CSV table of C-alpha atoms in Angstrom, one decimal:
chain,number,residue,atom,x,y,z
U,26,MET,CA,145.4,77.5,135.3
U,27,THR,CA,146.7,74.0,135.0
U,28,LYS,CA,145.2,71.2,132.9
U,29,LEU,CA,143.7,68.2,134.8
U,30,ILE,CA,143.5,64.6,133.7
U,31,LYS,CA,140.8,64.0,131.1
U,32,ARG,CA,138.1,63.0,133.6
U,33,ALA,CA,134.5,64.1,133.3
U,34,SER,CA,132.9,65.0,136.6
U,35,ALA,CA,129.5,63.7,137.6
U,36,GLU,CA,127.9,67.0,136.9
U,37,ALA,CA,129.4,67.2,133.5
U,38,ARG,CA,128.0,63.8,132.6
U,39,ALA,CA,124.6,64.9,134.0
U,40,PHE,CA,124.7,68.0,131.9
U,41,ARG,CA,125.3,65.9,128.7
U,42,ASN,CA,122.7,63.4,129.7
U,43,LYS,CA,120.1,66.1,130.3
U,44,ALA,CA,120.8,67.5,126.8
U,45,ALA,CA,120.5,64.1,125.3
U,46,ASP,CA,117.2,63.4,127.0
U,47,ALA,CA,115.9,66.7,125.8
U,48,ASP,CA,116.7,65.7,122.3
U,49,ASP,CA,115.0,62.3,122.7
U,50,HIS,CA,111.8,63.9,123.9
U,51,THR,CA,111.7,66.7,121.3
U,52,PRO,CA,108.6,66.3,119.1
U,53,ASN,CA,109.3,65.6,115.4
U,54,LYS,CA,109.8,68.9,113.6
U,55,GLN,CA,107.1,69.5,111.1
U,56,LYS,CA,108.4,70.0,107.6
U,57,VAL,CA,107.3,73.4,106.3
U,58,VAL,CA,106.6,73.5,102.6
U,59,ARG,CA,106.9,77.0,101.1
U,60,ASN,CA,104.9,78.1,98.2
U,61,LYS,CA,107.0,80.5,96.3
U,62,LYS,CA,104.1,81.6,94.1
U,63,ARG,CA,102.0,82.8,97.0
U,64,ALA,CA,102.7,85.7,99.3
U,65,LEU,CA,102.9,84.7,103.0
U,66,HIS,CA,100.3,86.5,105.2
U,67,ASP,CA,99.8,86.5,109.0
U,68,ASP,CA,96.7,84.3,108.6
U,69,ASP,CA,98.9,81.6,107.1
U,70,LEU,CA,101.0,81.5,110.3
U,71,HIS,CA,98.1,81.3,112.7
U,72,ASP,CA,98.3,77.6,113.3
U,73,ALA,CA,102.0,77.2,112.6
U,74,PRO,CA,104.0,75.5,115.3
U,75,GLN,CA,106.0,77.9,117.5
U,76,ILE,CA,109.7,77.0,117.3
U,77,GLU,CA,111.8,78.5,120.1
U,78,ALA,CA,115.5,79.0,119.3
U,79,PRO,CA,117.8,77.5,121.9
U,80,ARG,CA,119.4,80.0,124.2
U,81,LYS,CA,123.1,80.0,124.8
U,82,PRO,CA,123.8,79.9,128.5
U,83,ARG,CA,125.3,83.0,130.0
U,84,PHE,CA,127.8,80.9,131.9
U,85,ALA,CA,129.5,77.6,131.3
U,86,PRO,CA,128.4,74.7,133.6
U,87,VAL,CA,130.2,74.4,136.9
U,88,THR,CA,131.7,71.0,137.2
U,89,PHE,CA,134.0,69.1,139.6
U,90,SER,CA,136.5,66.3,139.8
U,91,GLU,CA,138.7,64.7,142.5
U,92,GLU,CA,142.1,63.2,142.5
U,93,GLY,CA,144.5,62.4,145.3
U,94,GLY,CA,142.4,63.9,148.0
U,95,VAL,CA,142.0,67.2,146.2
U,96,ARG,CA,138.7,68.5,144.8
U,97,PHE,CA,138.9,70.6,141.7
U,98,LEU,CA,136.5,73.2,140.3
U,99,HIS,CA,136.0,73.4,136.5
U,100,PHE,CA,133.8,75.4,134.2
U,101,GLY,CA,132.8,72.5,132.0
U,102,THR,CA,136.3,71.9,130.7
U,103,GLU,CA,139.6,70.4,131.8
U,104,TRP,CA,140.9,73.7,133.0
U,105,VAL,CA,141.2,74.0,136.8
U,106,GLN,CA,139.5,77.0,138.2
U,107,GLY,CA,140.2,76.2,141.9
U,108,ALA,CA,141.1,73.4,144.3
U,109,MET,CA,140.7,72.3,147.8
U,110,ARG,CA,142.5,69.5,149.8
U,111,LEU,CA,139.7,67.7,151.5
U,112,ARG,CA,141.6,67.3,154.7
U,113,LYS,CA,142.6,71.0,154.8
U,114,PRO,CA,139.7,72.9,153.4
U,115,ASP,CA,140.9,76.3,154.7
U,116,HIS,CA,144.4,76.1,153.3
U,117,ILE,CA,145.5,77.2,149.9
U,118,GLU,CA,146.3,74.2,147.8
U,119,LEU,CA,147.6,75.6,144.5
U,120,GLU,CA,151.0,77.3,144.3
U,121,TYR,CA,149.9,80.2,142.2
U,122,ALA,CA,147.0,80.9,144.6
U,123,GLN,CA,149.6,80.9,147.5
U,124,GLN,CA,151.5,83.5,145.5
U,125,MET,CA,148.4,85.7,145.4
U,126,MET,CA,149.1,86.3,149.1
U,127,ALA,CA,152.5,87.9,148.4
U,128,TRP,CA,151.1,91.3,149.4
U,129,LEU,CA,151.6,90.1,153.0
U,130,LEU,CA,155.4,90.8,152.5
U,131,PHE,CA,154.7,94.5,152.2
U,132,ILE,CA,151.8,95.6,154.3
U,133,GLU,CA,150.2,94.6,157.6
U,134,THR,CA,146.8,92.9,157.4
U,135,PRO,CA,144.5,95.7,156.1
U,136,ARG,CA,141.0,96.4,157.2
U,137,ARG,CA,139.5,95.3,153.9
U,138,ILE,CA,140.6,92.5,151.6
U,139,VAL,CA,138.8,91.8,148.4
U,140,GLN,CA,139.0,89.0,145.8
U,141,LEU,CA,137.6,89.6,142.3
U,142,GLY,CA,136.6,86.1,141.1
U,143,LEU,CA,135.6,83.6,143.8
U,144,GLY,CA,136.6,80.3,142.2
U,145,ALA,CA,136.8,77.6,144.8
U,146,ALA,CA,137.1,80.3,147.5
U,147,ALA,CA,140.6,79.3,148.6
U,148,LEU,CA,141.8,82.9,149.1
U,149,THR,CA,138.5,84.0,150.6
U,150,LYS,CA,138.4,81.2,153.1
U,151,PHE,CA,142.0,81.6,154.0
U,152,ALA,CA,141.8,85.3,154.7
U,153,HIS,CA,138.5,84.9,156.6
U,154,ARG,CA,140.0,82.2,158.9
U,155,PHE,CA,143.5,83.4,159.5
U,156,LEU,CA,143.5,87.2,159.0
U,157,LYS,CA,141.1,88.1,161.8
U,158,ARG,CA,141.6,91.9,161.6
U,159,ALA,CA,140.3,92.1,158.1
U,160,LYS,CA,136.8,92.3,156.6
U,161,VAL,CA,137.0,89.9,153.7
U,162,GLU,CA,134.9,90.3,150.5
U,163,ALA,CA,134.6,88.4,147.3
U,164,VAL,CA,133.1,89.5,144.0
U,165,GLU,CA,131.6,86.8,141.7
U,166,VAL,CA,129.3,87.3,138.8
U,167,ASN,CA,128.2,83.7,138.4
U,168,PRO,CA,125.7,82.6,141.0
U,169,ALA,CA,126.4,78.9,140.4
U,170,VAL,CA,130.1,79.5,141.4
U,171,VAL,CA,128.9,81.0,144.7
U,172,VAL,CA,126.7,78.0,145.3
U,173,ALA,CA,129.5,75.6,144.4
U,174,ALA,CA,131.9,77.4,146.8
U,175,ARG,CA,129.5,77.0,149.7
U,176,THR,CA,128.3,73.5,149.0
U,177,MET,CA,131.4,71.8,147.5
U,178,PHE,CA,134.3,73.9,148.9
U,179,GLU,CA,133.2,74.8,152.4
U,180,LEU,CA,132.9,78.5,152.1
U,181,PRO,CA,131.1,79.8,155.1
U,182,HIS,CA,128.0,81.9,154.7
U,183,ASP,CA,128.2,85.7,155.1
U,184,ASP,CA,128.9,87.1,158.5
U,185,ALA,CA,130.2,90.2,160.1
U,186,ARG,CA,133.6,89.7,158.5
U,187,LEU,CA,132.7,87.9,155.3
U,188,THR,CA,130.6,89.2,152.3
U,189,VAL,CA,130.2,87.7,148.9
U,190,HIS,CA,128.9,90.2,146.3
U,191,GLU,CA,127.1,88.6,143.4
U,192,MET,CA,128.0,91.2,140.8
U,193,ASP,CA,130.3,92.0,137.9
U,194,ALA,CA,133.9,93.0,139.0
U,195,TRP,CA,133.8,95.9,136.5
U,196,ASP,CA,130.8,97.4,138.3
U,197,PHE,CA,132.5,96.8,141.7
U,198,VAL,CA,135.7,98.6,140.9
U,199,ASN,CA,133.9,101.5,139.3
U,200,ASP,CA,131.7,102.0,142.3
U,201,ARG,CA,133.0,105.2,143.9
U,202,ALA,CA,132.0,103.8,147.3
U,203,ASN,CA,134.8,101.3,147.0
U,204,HIS,CA,137.5,103.8,146.0
U,205,GLY,CA,140.3,104.3,148.5
U,206,THR,CA,139.0,101.6,150.8
U,207,ILE,CA,140.8,98.3,150.0
U,208,GLY,CA,144.2,97.4,151.3
U,209,ALA,CA,144.8,94.2,149.4
U,210,LEU,CA,142.9,93.3,146.2
U,211,GLN,CA,143.4,89.9,144.5
U,212,ILE,CA,142.2,89.4,140.9
U,213,ASP,CA,141.5,86.0,139.3
U,214,VAL,CA,138.9,86.6,136.7
U,215,TYR,CA,138.8,83.8,134.1
U,216,ASP,CA,136.0,82.1,132.2
U,217,ALA,CA,135.7,78.6,130.8
U,218,THR,CA,138.0,79.2,127.8
U,219,ALA,CA,140.9,80.2,130.2
U,220,ARG,CA,142.5,82.4,127.5
U,221,GLY,CA,143.5,85.2,129.9
U,222,PRO,CA,141.6,87.5,132.3
U,223,VAL,CA,138.2,88.5,131.1
U,224,LEU,CA,138.8,92.0,132.4
U,225,ASP,CA,142.2,93.4,131.4
U,226,SER,CA,141.8,96.9,130.0
U,227,VAL,CA,143.8,99.9,131.2
U,228,GLY,CA,140.5,101.4,132.3
U,229,PHE,CA,139.8,98.3,134.4
U,230,TYR,CA,143.2,98.4,136.1
U,231,ARG,CA,142.9,102.1,136.7
U,232,ALA,CA,139.6,101.5,138.5
U,233,VAL,CA,141.3,98.8,140.5
U,234,ARG,CA,144.0,101.2,141.5
U,235,ALA,CA,141.4,103.8,142.5
U,236,CYS,CA,139.9,101.2,145.0
U,237,LEU,CA,143.2,100.9,146.9
U,238,THR,CA,144.2,102.7,150.0
U,239,ASP,CA,147.4,104.8,149.9
U,240,ALA,CA,149.7,101.9,150.3
U,241,GLY,CA,147.5,99.2,148.8
U,242,VAL,CA,148.7,96.2,146.8
U,243,VAL,CA,147.1,94.2,144.0
U,244,THR,CA,147.9,90.7,142.9
U,245,VAL,CA,146.8,89.4,139.6
U,246,ASN,CA,146.7,85.8,138.2
U,247,LEU,CA,148.1,85.7,134.7
U,248,PHE,CA,149.2,83.1,132.2
U,249,GLY,CA,153.0,83.1,131.7
U,250,ASP,CA,153.5,81.5,128.3
U,251,HIS,CA,150.5,83.2,126.6
U,252,PRO,CA,149.9,86.4,124.6
U,253,SER,CA,147.7,87.8,127.3
U,254,PHE,CA,150.6,88.0,129.7
U,255,VAL,CA,152.5,90.7,127.8
U,256,ARG,CA,149.2,92.6,127.1
U,257,ASN,CA,148.2,92.5,130.8
U,258,MET,CA,151.7,93.5,132.0
U,259,LYS,CA,151.7,96.5,129.6
U,260,ARG,CA,148.3,97.6,130.8
U,261,LEU,CA,149.1,97.1,134.5
U,262,ASN,CA,152.2,99.1,134.1
U,263,GLU,CA,150.3,101.9,132.4
U,264,ALA,CA,147.7,102.0,135.2
U,265,PHE,CA,150.2,101.7,138.0
U,266,ASP,CA,153.0,104.0,136.7
U,267,GLY,CA,155.4,101.1,136.1
U,268,ARG,CA,155.2,99.8,139.7
U,269,VAL,CA,154.5,96.2,138.7
U,270,VAL,CA,156.5,93.1,139.1
U,271,ALA,CA,155.7,89.5,138.0
U,272,LEU,CA,156.8,86.5,140.0
U,273,PRO,CA,158.4,83.7,138.1
U,274,GLU,CA,156.1,81.2,136.4
U,275,VAL,CA,155.1,78.3,138.6
U,276,HIS,CA,154.7,74.7,137.4
U,277,ASP,CA,151.1,75.3,136.6
U,278,GLY,CA,152.0,77.9,134.0
U,279,ASN,CA,150.7,80.8,136.0
U,280,ARG,CA,152.5,84.1,136.8
U,281,ILE,CA,151.4,86.4,139.6
U,282,ALA,CA,151.7,90.1,138.9
U,283,VAL,CA,152.1,92.4,142.0
U,284,ALA,CA,151.2,96.0,141.6
U,285,PHE,CA,151.8,98.8,144.1
U,286,SER,CA,150.0,102.0,144.9
U,287,GLY,CA,151.0,104.8,147.1
U,288,PRO,CA,154.5,106.2,147.8
U,289,ALA,CA,157.7,104.6,146.4
U,290,LEU,CA,158.8,101.5,148.3
U,291,ASP,CA,162.4,100.8,149.5
U,292,VAL,CA,162.6,98.0,152.0
U,293,PRO,CA,165.7,96.0,153.0
U,294,PHE,CA,165.7,92.4,151.9
U,295,ALA,CA,166.7,91.5,155.5
U,296,ALA,CA,163.4,93.0,156.7
U,297,LEU,CA,161.5,91.1,154.0
U,298,GLN,CA,163.2,87.8,155.1
U,299,THR,CA,162.2,88.5,158.7
U,300,ARG,CA,158.7,89.1,157.7
U,301,ALA,CA,158.7,86.0,155.4
U,302,LYS,CA,159.7,83.8,158.3
U,303,LEU,CA,156.9,85.1,160.3
U,304,ILE,CA,154.4,84.5,157.5
U,305,GLU,CA,155.7,80.9,157.2
U,306,ALA,CA,155.4,80.3,160.9
U,307,GLU,CA,152.0,81.8,161.4
U,308,LEU,CA,150.3,81.0,158.1
U,309,GLY,CA,152.2,78.2,156.5
U,310,LEU,CA,152.8,80.0,153.2
U,311,PRO,CA,156.2,79.7,151.4
U,312,ALA,CA,157.0,83.4,151.7
U,313,ARG,CA,160.8,83.1,151.4
U,314,LYS,CA,160.2,81.6,147.9
U,315,TRP,CA,158.4,84.8,147.0
U,316,ILE,CA,161.4,86.9,147.9
U,317,LYS,CA,163.7,84.7,145.8
U,318,GLY,CA,161.2,85.1,143.0
U,319,LEU,CA,161.2,88.9,143.4
U,320,GLN,CA,165.0,88.9,143.1
U,321,GLU,CA,165.0,86.6,140.1
U,322,SER,CA,162.4,88.5,138.2
U,323,THR,CA,163.6,92.0,138.9
U,324,GLY,CA,167.4,91.4,139.1
U,325,GLN,CA,167.5,93.3,142.4
U,326,ASN,CA,170.1,91.5,144.4
U,327,GLY,CA,171.4,94.3,146.5
U,328,SER,CA,170.5,95.1,150.0
U,329,SER,CA,167.0,96.3,149.4
U,330,PHE,CA,163.9,95.9,147.2
U,331,SER,CA,162.6,99.1,145.6
U,332,ILE,CA,159.7,99.9,143.4
């Protein structure tokens, strides 16, 4: 994810002010004098003040900022967790998020498309609006992100084709009811620290693969220049038998890994170019750049792409 300008959102300021107000109204703590010569008994504590230790929130605060007609989602830091152009709320604004749709080069619109990690709901909204044949589902563990997506980023409420599951992605992919049912699975699971995906074990990626249909495709958002990239690529390759390719790093620093399930793939680049032009015409996504990226990252410059 890319860094944004150092600009605190209104919610971030409110969060800080709330904490400051709480400190201002906290009663003066009573000084407890301990008598080391006397044993402490329960009776001595009967009238003692009850001190409640502060609880660490399970999730970082959900915050927002705007610049140049684009609204950004943050988790209490500068790191961008999603974006929406206000005049085009159903389009995908960030380049790396556009690349998360690269599976369109290889398969027809499947019956079921799933996003792990909702963020600003760019992928979810796009698929729901433009890929009418698919049932679109998003999995998000943080209820505040779901609320933000619907109130600040124009995610529609659930309907016959759209479902948001408020649950952990680990539980979702390990639910046998989901195995063998998903044609396209998009993974973007980051927390406020943005140090790499929060789920990245071989076991997780194997469960992801188990969710795919015979010819299913996975796209994963990774950091390019970061130790987590090598680790995730190694684990993805182990889970997908080496059938993984990473597109070149975009200007935001992200790299999208594409992992394939099912039979070996051998498709002429001419066919991919034809399909890319159709994607660009119908969906407005820069699909021919994806093909160029595939050739650059794999060194496959012959007549076909195979994996």
